[in-house]
Amino acid sequence: ETPPVQVTPEIGAALSQAEAVQTAFRYVATTVLPSVVELEVVDKATDTPKTQPSIPFFFFGPQDQQETPNAPKRGQEGLGSGVIVRRDGKTVYVLTNNHVAGNARKDIALVKFETADKDIVIARLGDSTKVQVGDWAIALGSPLGLVSSVTTGIVSAIGRDGGPDDNINDFIQTDAAINQGNSGGALVNIRGEVVGINTWIA
């Protein structure tokens, strides 16, 4: 048996407030995670090796395997995340980064798949123009292949431009922990509304 803990009214009030925030994070996780998916991508093999995209979120499989000139060409494999944003009959649409879908020239892409599953969850989209510095920021995705991971932080800045190839405009900076494989996953506010797509690690 553990001895009872004596808590002062002030500490009790502080713990209650902390538990309220914890309850909010639990709500976000249970609400958003069902609409966040992992994307495994295999590009068509080409005669010339495809270089790895400069956005370091998206990574290819093991690079230590040497290919001989006469060996059969293999597709390049990658891992990323996506957010289910729409359903039309059996067709489900997933929002992700364009480099996850196989092309690093633009920011956003849609991937679609067919399913008869009735339990597909659609993410709620928020208004990114209302995001302010200091807001809670929750990132969801599959970093390093760890499906359904959630990290939290705050909005560090808004309206950032640049990126690895100066190809990202007006993006949200956050200190929520994000790793390779999170690209294309959701960045949501404290109400579980998607306000951004995880794109770039600086």
mmCIF file with all atom_site columns, C-alpha atoms in Angstrom:
data_model
loop_
_atom_site.group_PDB
_atom_site.id
_atom_site.type_symbol
_atom_site.label_atom_id
_atom_site.label_alt_id
_atom_site.label_comp_id
_atom_site.label_asym_id
_atom_site.label_entity_id
_atom_site.label_seq_id
_atom_site.pdbx_PDB_ins_code
_atom_site.Cartn_x
_atom_site.Cartn_y
_atom_site.Cartn_z
_atom_site.occupancy
_atom_site.B_iso_or_equiv
_atom_site.pdbx_formal_charge
_atom_site.auth_seq_id
_atom_site.auth_comp_id
_atom_site.auth_asym_id
_atom_site.auth_atom_id
_atom_site.pdbx_PDB_model_num
ATOM 1   C CA . GLU A 1 1   ? 0.000   0.000  0.000   1.00 0.00 ? 1   GLU A CA 1
ATOM 2   C CA . THR A 1 2   ? 1.187   3.491  -0.808  1.00 0.00 ? 2   THR A CA 1
ATOM 3   C CA . PRO A 1 3   ? 0.730   6.217  1.790   1.00 0.00 ? 3   PRO A CA 1
ATOM 4   C CA . PRO A 1 4   ? -1.813  8.935  0.992   1.00 0.00 ? 4   PRO A CA 1
ATOM 5   C CA . VAL A 1 5   ? -0.401  12.141 -0.469  1.00 0.00 ? 5   VAL A CA 1
ATOM 6   C CA . GLN A 1 6   ? -1.357  15.367 1.197   1.00 0.00 ? 6   GLN A CA 1
ATOM 7   C CA . VAL A 1 7   ? -2.007  18.070 -1.426  1.00 0.00 ? 7   VAL A CA 1
ATOM 8   C CA . THR A 1 8   ? -2.530  21.723 -0.596  1.00 0.00 ? 8   THR A CA 1
ATOM 9   C CA . PRO A 1 9   ? -5.458  23.548 -2.215  1.00 0.00 ? 9   PRO A CA 1
ATOM 10  C CA . GLU A 1 10  ? -3.045  25.488 -4.414  1.00 0.00 ? 10  GLU A CA 1
ATOM 11  C CA . ILE A 1 11  ? -1.326  22.313 -5.644  1.00 0.00 ? 11  ILE A CA 1
ATOM 12  C CA . GLY A 1 12  ? -4.686  20.640 -6.128  1.00 0.00 ? 12  GLY A CA 1
ATOM 13  C CA . ALA A 1 13  ? -5.867  23.524 -8.300  1.00 0.00 ? 13  ALA A CA 1
ATOM 14  C CA . ALA A 1 14  ? -2.673  23.424 -10.362 1.00 0.00 ? 14  ALA A CA 1
ATOM 15  C CA . LEU A 1 15  ? -2.987  19.657 -10.857 1.00 0.00 ? 15  LEU A CA 1
ATOM 16  C CA . SER A 1 16  ? -6.588  20.069 -11.963 1.00 0.00 ? 16  SER A CA 1
ATOM 17  C CA . GLN A 1 17  ? -5.541  22.615 -14.578 1.00 0.00 ? 17  GLN A CA 1
ATOM 18  C CA . ALA A 1 18  ? -2.753  20.321 -15.794 1.00 0.00 ? 18  ALA A CA 1
ATOM 19  C CA . GLU A 1 19  ? -5.184  17.426 -16.044 1.00 0.00 ? 19  GLU A CA 1
ATOM 20  C CA . ALA A 1 20  ? -7.548  19.613 -18.069 1.00 0.00 ? 20  ALA A CA 1
ATOM 21  C CA . VAL A 1 21  ? -4.763  20.249 -20.609 1.00 0.00 ? 21  VAL A CA 1
ATOM 22  C CA . GLN A 1 22  ? -3.976  16.531 -20.594 1.00 0.00 ? 22  GLN A CA 1
ATOM 23  C CA . THR A 1 23  ? -7.623  15.774 -21.323 1.00 0.00 ? 23  THR A CA 1
ATOM 24  C CA . ALA A 1 24  ? -7.496  18.169 -24.273 1.00 0.00 ? 24  ALA A CA 1
ATOM 25  C CA . PHE A 1 25  ? -4.427  16.397 -25.708 1.00 0.00 ? 25  PHE A CA 1
ATOM 26  C CA . ARG A 1 26  ? -6.148  13.026 -25.290 1.00 0.00 ? 26  ARG A CA 1
ATOM 27  C CA . TYR A 1 27  ? -9.148  14.394 -27.165 1.00 0.00 ? 27  TYR A CA 1
ATOM 28  C CA . VAL A 1 28  ? -6.963  15.611 -30.035 1.00 0.00 ? 28  VAL A CA 1
ATOM 29  C CA . ALA A 1 29  ? -5.155  12.278 -30.274 1.00 0.00 ? 29  ALA A CA 1
ATOM 30  C CA . THR A 1 30  ? -8.298  10.151 -30.290 1.00 0.00 ? 30  THR A CA 1
ATOM 31  C CA . THR A 1 31  ? -10.047 12.512 -32.711 1.00 0.00 ? 31  THR A CA 1
ATOM 32  C CA . VAL A 1 32  ? -7.286  13.003 -35.289 1.00 0.00 ? 32  VAL A CA 1
ATOM 33  C CA . LEU A 1 33  ? -5.239  9.779  -35.274 1.00 0.00 ? 33  LEU A CA 1
ATOM 34  C CA . PRO A 1 34  ? -7.892  7.706  -37.096 1.00 0.00 ? 34  PRO A CA 1
ATOM 35  C CA . SER A 1 35  ? -7.621  10.083 -40.076 1.00 0.00 ? 35  SER A CA 1
ATOM 36  C CA . VAL A 1 36  ? -3.787  10.018 -40.243 1.00 0.00 ? 36  VAL A CA 1
ATOM 37  C CA . VAL A 1 37  ? -2.259  7.291  -42.414 1.00 0.00 ? 37  VAL A CA 1
ATOM 38  C CA . GLU A 1 38  ? 1.174   5.976  -43.277 1.00 0.00 ? 38  GLU A CA 1
ATOM 39  C CA . LEU A 1 39  ? 2.194   6.095  -46.939 1.00 0.00 ? 39  LEU A CA 1
ATOM 40  C CA . GLU A 1 40  ? 4.705   3.642  -48.352 1.00 0.00 ? 40  GLU A CA 1
ATOM 41  C CA . VAL A 1 41  ? 5.800   4.757  -51.813 1.00 0.00 ? 41  VAL A CA 1
ATOM 42  C CA . VAL A 1 42  ? 7.725   2.894  -54.496 1.00 0.00 ? 42  VAL A CA 1
ATOM 43  C CA . ASP A 1 43  ? 8.766   4.970  -57.519 1.00 0.00 ? 43  ASP A CA 1
ATOM 44  C CA . LYS A 1 44  ? 9.240   3.398  -60.925 1.00 0.00 ? 44  LYS A CA 1
ATOM 45  C CA . ALA A 1 45  ? 12.806  2.324  -61.610 1.00 0.00 ? 45  ALA A CA 1
ATOM 46  C CA . THR A 1 46  ? 14.731  4.450  -64.106 1.00 0.00 ? 46  THR A CA 1
ATOM 47  C CA . ASP A 1 47  ? 18.008  4.033  -65.977 1.00 0.00 ? 47  ASP A CA 1
ATOM 48  C CA . THR A 1 48  ? 19.607  6.795  -63.933 1.00 0.00 ? 48  THR A CA 1
ATOM 49  C CA . PRO A 1 49  ? 19.411  6.688  -60.130 1.00 0.00 ? 49  PRO A CA 1
ATOM 50  C CA . LYS A 1 50  ? 16.968  9.186  -58.691 1.00 0.00 ? 50  LYS A CA 1
ATOM 51  C CA . THR A 1 51  ? 18.535  11.513 -56.199 1.00 0.00 ? 51  THR A CA 1
ATOM 52  C CA . GLN A 1 52  ? 17.018  11.818 -52.780 1.00 0.00 ? 52  GLN A CA 1
ATOM 53  C CA . PRO A 1 53  ? 14.759  14.873 -52.371 1.00 0.00 ? 53  PRO A CA 1
ATOM 54  C CA . SER A 1 54  ? 16.444  17.682 -50.511 1.00 0.00 ? 54  SER A CA 1
ATOM 55  C CA . ILE A 1 55  ? 13.561  17.921 -48.049 1.00 0.00 ? 55  ILE A CA 1
ATOM 56  C CA . PRO A 1 56  ? 14.891  15.623 -45.328 1.00 0.00 ? 56  PRO A CA 1
ATOM 57  C CA . PHE A 1 57  ? 11.504  14.472 -43.995 1.00 0.00 ? 57  PHE A CA 1
ATOM 58  C CA . PHE A 1 58  ? 11.181  11.959 -46.808 1.00 0.00 ? 58  PHE A CA 1
ATOM 59  C CA . PHE A 1 59  ? 13.742  9.208  -46.839 1.00 0.00 ? 59  PHE A CA 1
ATOM 60  C CA . PHE A 1 60  ? 14.507  6.242  -49.010 1.00 0.00 ? 60  PHE A CA 1
ATOM 61  C CA . GLY A 1 61  ? 15.340  2.699  -47.983 1.00 0.00 ? 61  GLY A CA 1
ATOM 62  C CA . PRO A 1 62  ? 18.835  1.375  -47.217 1.00 0.00 ? 62  PRO A CA 1
ATOM 63  C CA . GLN A 1 63  ? 21.446  3.126  -49.314 1.00 0.00 ? 63  GLN A CA 1
ATOM 64  C CA . ASP A 1 64  ? 24.337  0.700  -48.708 1.00 0.00 ? 64  ASP A CA 1
ATOM 65  C CA . GLN A 1 65  ? 23.219  -1.812 -51.350 1.00 0.00 ? 65  GLN A CA 1
ATOM 66  C CA . GLN A 1 66  ? 25.345  -1.570 -54.488 1.00 0.00 ? 66  GLN A CA 1
ATOM 67  C CA . GLU A 1 67  ? 23.655  -2.299 -57.826 1.00 0.00 ? 67  GLU A CA 1
ATOM 68  C CA . THR A 1 68  ? 25.620  -3.848 -60.669 1.00 0.00 ? 68  THR A CA 1
ATOM 69  C CA . PRO A 1 69  ? 25.044  -2.725 -64.274 1.00 0.00 ? 69  PRO A CA 1
ATOM 70  C CA . ASN A 1 70  ? 23.362  -6.034 -65.171 1.00 0.00 ? 70  ASN A CA 1
ATOM 71  C CA . ALA A 1 71  ? 21.202  -6.224 -62.046 1.00 0.00 ? 71  ALA A CA 1
ATOM 72  C CA . PRO A 1 72  ? 17.443  -5.707 -62.460 1.00 0.00 ? 72  PRO A CA 1
ATOM 73  C CA . LYS A 1 73  ? 16.379  -2.161 -61.711 1.00 0.00 ? 73  LYS A CA 1
ATOM 74  C CA . ARG A 1 74  ? 14.401  -1.653 -58.519 1.00 0.00 ? 74  ARG A CA 1
ATOM 75  C CA . GLY A 1 75  ? 11.964  1.045  -57.559 1.00 0.00 ? 75  GLY A CA 1
ATOM 76  C CA . GLN A 1 76  ? 13.008  3.452  -54.849 1.00 0.00 ? 76  GLN A CA 1
ATOM 77  C CA . GLU A 1 77  ? 11.074  3.114  -51.631 1.00 0.00 ? 77  GLU A CA 1
ATOM 78  C CA . GLY A 1 78  ? 10.015  5.912  -49.338 1.00 0.00 ? 78  GLY A CA 1
ATOM 79  C CA . LEU A 1 79  ? 7.957   6.465  -46.233 1.00 0.00 ? 79  LEU A CA 1
ATOM 80  C CA . GLY A 1 80  ? 5.696   9.347  -45.319 1.00 0.00 ? 80  GLY A CA 1
ATOM 81  C CA . SER A 1 81  ? 2.361   10.268 -43.764 1.00 0.00 ? 81  SER A CA 1
ATOM 82  C CA . GLY A 1 82  ? -0.947  11.641 -44.984 1.00 0.00 ? 82  GLY A CA 1
ATOM 83  C CA . VAL A 1 83  ? -4.295  12.954 -43.756 1.00 0.00 ? 83  VAL A CA 1
ATOM 84  C CA . ILE A 1 84  ? -7.673  11.684 -44.946 1.00 0.00 ? 84  ILE A CA 1
ATOM 85  C CA . VAL A 1 85  ? -9.618  14.774 -46.010 1.00 0.00 ? 85  VAL A CA 1
ATOM 86  C CA . ARG A 1 86  ? -12.463 13.565 -48.231 1.00 0.00 ? 86  ARG A CA 1
ATOM 87  C CA . ARG A 1 87  ? -14.526 10.571 -49.257 1.00 0.00 ? 87  ARG A CA 1
ATOM 88  C CA . ASP A 1 88  ? -16.562 10.214 -52.438 1.00 0.00 ? 88  ASP A CA 1
ATOM 89  C CA . GLY A 1 89  ? -18.301 6.850  -52.511 1.00 0.00 ? 89  GLY A CA 1
ATOM 90  C CA . LYS A 1 90  ? -15.559 4.234  -52.277 1.00 0.00 ? 90  LYS A CA 1
ATOM 91  C CA . THR A 1 91  ? -12.831 6.731  -53.193 1.00 0.00 ? 91  THR A CA 1
ATOM 92  C CA . VAL A 1 92  ? -10.891 8.210  -50.267 1.00 0.00 ? 92  VAL A CA 1
ATOM 93  C CA . TYR A 1 93  ? -8.567  11.207 -50.698 1.00 0.00 ? 93  TYR A CA 1
ATOM 94  C CA . VAL A 1 94  ? -5.411  11.683 -48.638 1.00 0.00 ? 94  VAL A CA 1
ATOM 95  C CA . LEU A 1 95  ? -3.609  15.021 -48.363 1.00 0.00 ? 95  LEU A CA 1
ATOM 96  C CA . THR A 1 96  ? 0.175   14.739 -48.194 1.00 0.00 ? 96  THR A CA 1
ATOM 97  C CA . ASN A 1 97  ? 3.380   16.398 -49.363 1.00 0.00 ? 97  ASN A CA 1
ATOM 98  C CA . ASN A 1 98  ? 4.164   16.275 -53.049 1.00 0.00 ? 98  ASN A CA 1
ATOM 99  C CA . HIS A 1 99  ? 7.622   14.843 -52.388 1.00 0.00 ? 99  HIS A CA 1
ATOM 100 C CA . VAL A 1 100 ? 6.012   11.965 -50.486 1.00 0.00 ? 100 VAL A CA 1
ATOM 101 C CA . ALA A 1 101 ? 3.884   11.238 -53.544 1.00 0.00 ? 101 ALA A CA 1
ATOM 102 C CA . GLY A 1 102 ? 7.038   11.114 -55.663 1.00 0.00 ? 102 GLY A CA 1
ATOM 103 C CA . ASN A 1 103 ? 7.563   14.675 -56.925 1.00 0.00 ? 103 ASN A CA 1
ATOM 104 C CA . ALA A 1 104 ? 9.432   17.323 -54.953 1.00 0.00 ? 104 ALA A CA 1
ATOM 105 C CA . ARG A 1 105 ? 8.548   20.330 -57.121 1.00 0.00 ? 105 ARG A CA 1
ATOM 106 C CA . LYS A 1 106 ? 5.418   21.498 -55.308 1.00 0.00 ? 106 LYS A CA 1
ATOM 107 C CA . ASP A 1 107 ? 4.217   21.495 -51.733 1.00 0.00 ? 107 ASP A CA 1
ATOM 108 C CA . ILE A 1 108 ? 0.973   19.535 -51.570 1.00 0.00 ? 108 ILE A CA 1
ATOM 109 C CA . ALA A 1 109 ? -0.438  16.427 -53.276 1.00 0.00 ? 109 ALA A CA 1
ATOM 110 C CA . LEU A 1 110 ? -3.551  14.256 -53.138 1.00 0.00 ? 110 LEU A CA 1
ATOM 111 C CA . VAL A 1 111 ? -3.350  10.479 -53.058 1.00 0.00 ? 111 VAL A CA 1
ATOM 112 C CA . LYS A 1 112 ? -6.497  8.404  -53.490 1.00 0.00 ? 112 LYS A CA 1
ATOM 113 C CA . PHE A 1 113 ? -7.451  4.817  -52.758 1.00 0.00 ? 113 PHE A CA 1
ATOM 114 C CA . GLU A 1 114 ? -10.561 2.675  -53.009 1.00 0.00 ? 114 GLU A CA 1
ATOM 115 C CA . THR A 1 115 ? -12.227 0.993  -50.030 1.00 0.00 ? 115 THR A CA 1
ATOM 116 C CA . ALA A 1 116 ? -15.612 -0.292 -48.958 1.00 0.00 ? 116 ALA A CA 1
ATOM 117 C CA . ASP A 1 117 ? -14.729 0.291  -45.285 1.00 0.00 ? 117 ASP A CA 1
ATOM 118 C CA . LYS A 1 118 ? -17.531 2.289  -43.641 1.00 0.00 ? 118 LYS A CA 1
ATOM 119 C CA . ASP A 1 119 ? -15.357 3.394  -40.708 1.00 0.00 ? 119 ASP A CA 1
ATOM 120 C CA . ILE A 1 120 ? -13.015 5.756  -42.574 1.00 0.00 ? 120 ILE A CA 1
ATOM 121 C CA . VAL A 1 121 ? -12.536 8.939  -40.515 1.00 0.00 ? 121 VAL A CA 1
ATOM 122 C CA . ILE A 1 122 ? -12.283 12.313 -42.265 1.00 0.00 ? 122 ILE A CA 1
ATOM 123 C CA . ALA A 1 123 ? -10.088 14.958 -40.642 1.00 0.00 ? 123 ALA A CA 1
ATOM 124 C CA . ARG A 1 124 ? -11.552 18.345 -39.777 1.00 0.00 ? 124 ARG A CA 1
ATOM 125 C CA . LEU A 1 125 ? -9.786  21.201 -41.555 1.00 0.00 ? 125 LEU A CA 1
ATOM 126 C CA . GLY A 1 126 ? -9.140  24.406 -39.650 1.00 0.00 ? 126 GLY A CA 1
ATOM 127 C CA . ASP A 1 127 ? -8.283  27.946 -40.700 1.00 0.00 ? 127 ASP A CA 1
ATOM 128 C CA . SER A 1 128 ? -4.512  28.426 -40.811 1.00 0.00 ? 128 SER A CA 1
ATOM 129 C CA . THR A 1 129 ? -4.941  32.210 -41.136 1.00 0.00 ? 129 THR A CA 1
ATOM 130 C CA . LYS A 1 130 ? -6.134  32.253 -37.518 1.00 0.00 ? 130 LYS A CA 1
ATOM 131 C CA . VAL A 1 131 ? -2.992  30.560 -36.186 1.00 0.00 ? 131 VAL A CA 1
ATOM 132 C CA . GLN A 1 132 ? -0.971  32.795 -33.847 1.00 0.00 ? 132 GLN A CA 1
ATOM 133 C CA . VAL A 1 133 ? 2.499   32.512 -32.346 1.00 0.00 ? 133 VAL A CA 1
ATOM 134 C CA . GLY A 1 134 ? 2.240   30.752 -28.998 1.00 0.00 ? 134 GLY A CA 1
ATOM 135 C CA . ASP A 1 135 ? -0.719  28.551 -29.973 1.00 0.00 ? 135 ASP A CA 1
ATOM 136 C CA . TRP A 1 136 ? -0.563  24.863 -29.153 1.00 0.00 ? 136 TRP A CA 1
ATOM 137 C CA . ALA A 1 137 ? 0.699   22.783 -32.088 1.00 0.00 ? 137 ALA A CA 1
ATOM 138 C CA . ILE A 1 138 ? 0.241   19.014 -32.228 1.00 0.00 ? 138 ILE A CA 1
ATOM 139 C CA . ALA A 1 139 ? 2.005   16.957 -34.921 1.00 0.00 ? 139 ALA A CA 1
ATOM 140 C CA . LEU A 1 140 ? 0.726   13.518 -35.929 1.00 0.00 ? 140 LEU A CA 1
ATOM 141 C CA . GLY A 1 141 ? 2.189   10.985 -38.327 1.00 0.00 ? 141 GLY A CA 1
ATOM 142 C CA . SER A 1 142 ? 4.513   8.008  -38.678 1.00 0.00 ? 142 SER A CA 1
ATOM 143 C CA . PRO A 1 143 ? 8.037   9.221  -37.853 1.00 0.00 ? 143 PRO A CA 1
ATOM 144 C CA . LEU A 1 144 ? 10.677  6.570  -38.556 1.00 0.00 ? 144 LEU A CA 1
ATOM 145 C CA . GLY A 1 145 ? 7.865   4.136  -39.304 1.00 0.00 ? 145 GLY A CA 1
ATOM 146 C CA . LEU A 1 146 ? 6.370   4.476  -35.808 1.00 0.00 ? 146 LEU A CA 1
ATOM 147 C CA . VAL A 1 147 ? 2.700   4.601  -36.781 1.00 0.00 ? 147 VAL A CA 1
ATOM 148 C CA . SER A 1 148 ? 0.270   6.903  -34.957 1.00 0.00 ? 148 SER A CA 1
ATOM 149 C CA . SER A 1 149 ? 2.811   9.048  -33.119 1.00 0.00 ? 149 SER A CA 1
ATOM 150 C CA . VAL A 1 150 ? 1.816   12.330 -31.477 1.00 0.00 ? 150 VAL A CA 1
ATOM 151 C CA . THR A 1 151 ? 4.102   15.171 -30.377 1.00 0.00 ? 151 THR A CA 1
ATOM 152 C CA . THR A 1 152 ? 3.242   18.592 -28.992 1.00 0.00 ? 152 THR A CA 1
ATOM 153 C CA . GLY A 1 153 ? 4.715   22.052 -28.963 1.00 0.00 ? 153 GLY A CA 1
ATOM 154 C CA . ILE A 1 154 ? 3.762   25.583 -29.803 1.00 0.00 ? 154 ILE A CA 1
ATOM 155 C CA . VAL A 1 155 ? 3.635   27.693 -32.934 1.00 0.00 ? 155 VAL A CA 1
ATOM 156 C CA . SER A 1 156 ? 7.080   29.302 -32.988 1.00 0.00 ? 156 SER A CA 1
ATOM 157 C CA . ALA A 1 157 ? 6.481   31.610 -35.945 1.00 0.00 ? 157 ALA A CA 1
ATOM 158 C CA . ILE A 1 158 ? 4.141   32.121 -38.884 1.00 0.00 ? 158 ILE A CA 1
ATOM 159 C CA . GLY A 1 159 ? 4.635   33.397 -42.420 1.00 0.00 ? 159 GLY A CA 1
ATOM 160 C CA . ARG A 1 160 ? 8.040   31.778 -42.895 1.00 0.00 ? 160 ARG A CA 1
ATOM 161 C CA . ASP A 1 161 ? 9.385   31.527 -46.444 1.00 0.00 ? 161 ASP A CA 1
ATOM 162 C CA . GLY A 1 162 ? 12.252  29.527 -47.875 1.00 0.00 ? 162 GLY A CA 1
ATOM 163 C CA . GLY A 1 163 ? 12.724  25.829 -47.278 1.00 0.00 ? 163 GLY A CA 1
ATOM 164 C CA . PRO A 1 164 ? 15.491  23.593 -48.597 1.00 0.00 ? 164 PRO A CA 1
ATOM 165 C CA . ASP A 1 165 ? 15.025  24.778 -52.190 1.00 0.00 ? 165 ASP A CA 1
ATOM 166 C CA . ASP A 1 166 ? 13.284  28.074 -51.433 1.00 0.00 ? 166 ASP A CA 1
ATOM 167 C CA . ASN A 1 167 ? 10.099  26.309 -52.508 1.00 0.00 ? 167 ASN A CA 1
ATOM 168 C CA . ILE A 1 168 ? 7.901   26.796 -49.434 1.00 0.00 ? 168 ILE A CA 1
ATOM 169 C CA . ASN A 1 169 ? 5.851   29.930 -48.874 1.00 0.00 ? 169 ASN A CA 1
ATOM 170 C CA . ASP A 1 170 ? 4.037   31.182 -45.796 1.00 0.00 ? 170 ASP A CA 1
ATOM 171 C CA . PHE A 1 171 ? 4.651   28.131 -43.640 1.00 0.00 ? 171 PHE A CA 1
ATOM 172 C CA . ILE A 1 172 ? 4.132   27.644 -39.908 1.00 0.00 ? 172 ILE A CA 1
ATOM 173 C CA . GLN A 1 173 ? 7.190   27.040 -37.732 1.00 0.00 ? 173 GLN A CA 1
ATOM 174 C CA . THR A 1 174 ? 6.717   24.827 -34.674 1.00 0.00 ? 174 THR A CA 1
ATOM 175 C CA . ASP A 1 175 ? 8.913   23.265 -32.016 1.00 0.00 ? 175 ASP A CA 1
ATOM 176 C CA . ALA A 1 176 ? 6.818   20.085 -31.889 1.00 0.00 ? 176 ALA A CA 1
ATOM 177 C CA . ALA A 1 177 ? 9.172   17.117 -32.381 1.00 0.00 ? 177 ALA A CA 1
ATOM 178 C CA . ILE A 1 178 ? 9.012   15.909 -35.997 1.00 0.00 ? 178 ILE A CA 1
ATOM 179 C CA . ASN A 1 179 ? 11.206  13.272 -37.611 1.00 0.00 ? 179 ASN A CA 1
ATOM 180 C CA . GLN A 1 180 ? 11.676  11.514 -40.951 1.00 0.00 ? 180 GLN A CA 1
ATOM 181 C CA . GLY A 1 181 ? 8.429   9.869  -41.998 1.00 0.00 ? 181 GLY A CA 1
ATOM 182 C CA . ASN A 1 182 ? 6.293   12.625 -40.458 1.00 0.00 ? 182 ASN A CA 1
ATOM 183 C CA . SER A 1 183 ? 6.214   14.424 -43.796 1.00 0.00 ? 183 SER A CA 1
ATOM 184 C CA . GLY A 1 184 ? 2.653   14.749 -45.026 1.00 0.00 ? 184 GLY A CA 1
ATOM 185 C CA . GLY A 1 185 ? 1.226   14.218 -41.555 1.00 0.00 ? 185 GLY A CA 1
ATOM 186 C CA . ALA A 1 186 ? -1.100  16.608 -39.785 1.00 0.00 ? 186 ALA A CA 1
ATOM 187 C CA . LEU A 1 187 ? -0.267  19.685 -37.756 1.00 0.00 ? 187 LEU A CA 1
ATOM 188 C CA . VAL A 1 188 ? -3.381  20.457 -35.724 1.00 0.00 ? 188 VAL A CA 1
ATOM 189 C CA . ASN A 1 189 ? -4.578  23.004 -33.216 1.00 0.00 ? 189 ASN A CA 1
ATOM 190 C CA . ILE A 1 190 ? -5.865  22.251 -29.706 1.00 0.00 ? 190 ILE A CA 1
ATOM 191 C CA . ARG A 1 191 ? -9.336  21.572 -31.123 1.00 0.00 ? 191 ARG A CA 1
ATOM 192 C CA . GLY A 1 192 ? -8.034  18.841 -33.414 1.00 0.00 ? 192 GLY A CA 1
ATOM 193 C CA . GLU A 1 193 ? -8.416  20.875 -36.616 1.00 0.00 ? 193 GLU A CA 1
ATOM 194 C CA . VAL A 1 194 ? -5.754  20.472 -39.307 1.00 0.00 ? 194 VAL A CA 1
ATOM 195 C CA . VAL A 1 195 ? -3.970  23.800 -39.808 1.00 0.00 ? 195 VAL A CA 1
ATOM 196 C CA . GLY A 1 196 ? -0.890  22.568 -41.630 1.00 0.00 ? 196 GLY A CA 1
ATOM 197 C CA . ILE A 1 197 ? 0.961   19.645 -43.201 1.00 0.00 ? 197 ILE A CA 1
ATOM 198 C CA . ASN A 1 198 ? 4.361   18.643 -41.799 1.00 0.00 ? 198 ASN A CA 1
ATOM 199 C CA . THR A 1 199 ? 6.888   19.459 -44.480 1.00 0.00 ? 199 THR A CA 1
ATOM 200 C CA . TRP A 1 200 ? 10.441  20.302 -43.514 1.00 0.00 ? 200 TRP A CA 1
ATOM 201 C CA . ILE A 1 201 ? 12.953  19.786 -40.687 1.00 0.00 ? 201 ILE A CA 1
ATOM 202 C CA . ALA A 1 202 ? 15.338  22.677 -40.122 1.00 0.00 ? 202 ALA A CA 1
#
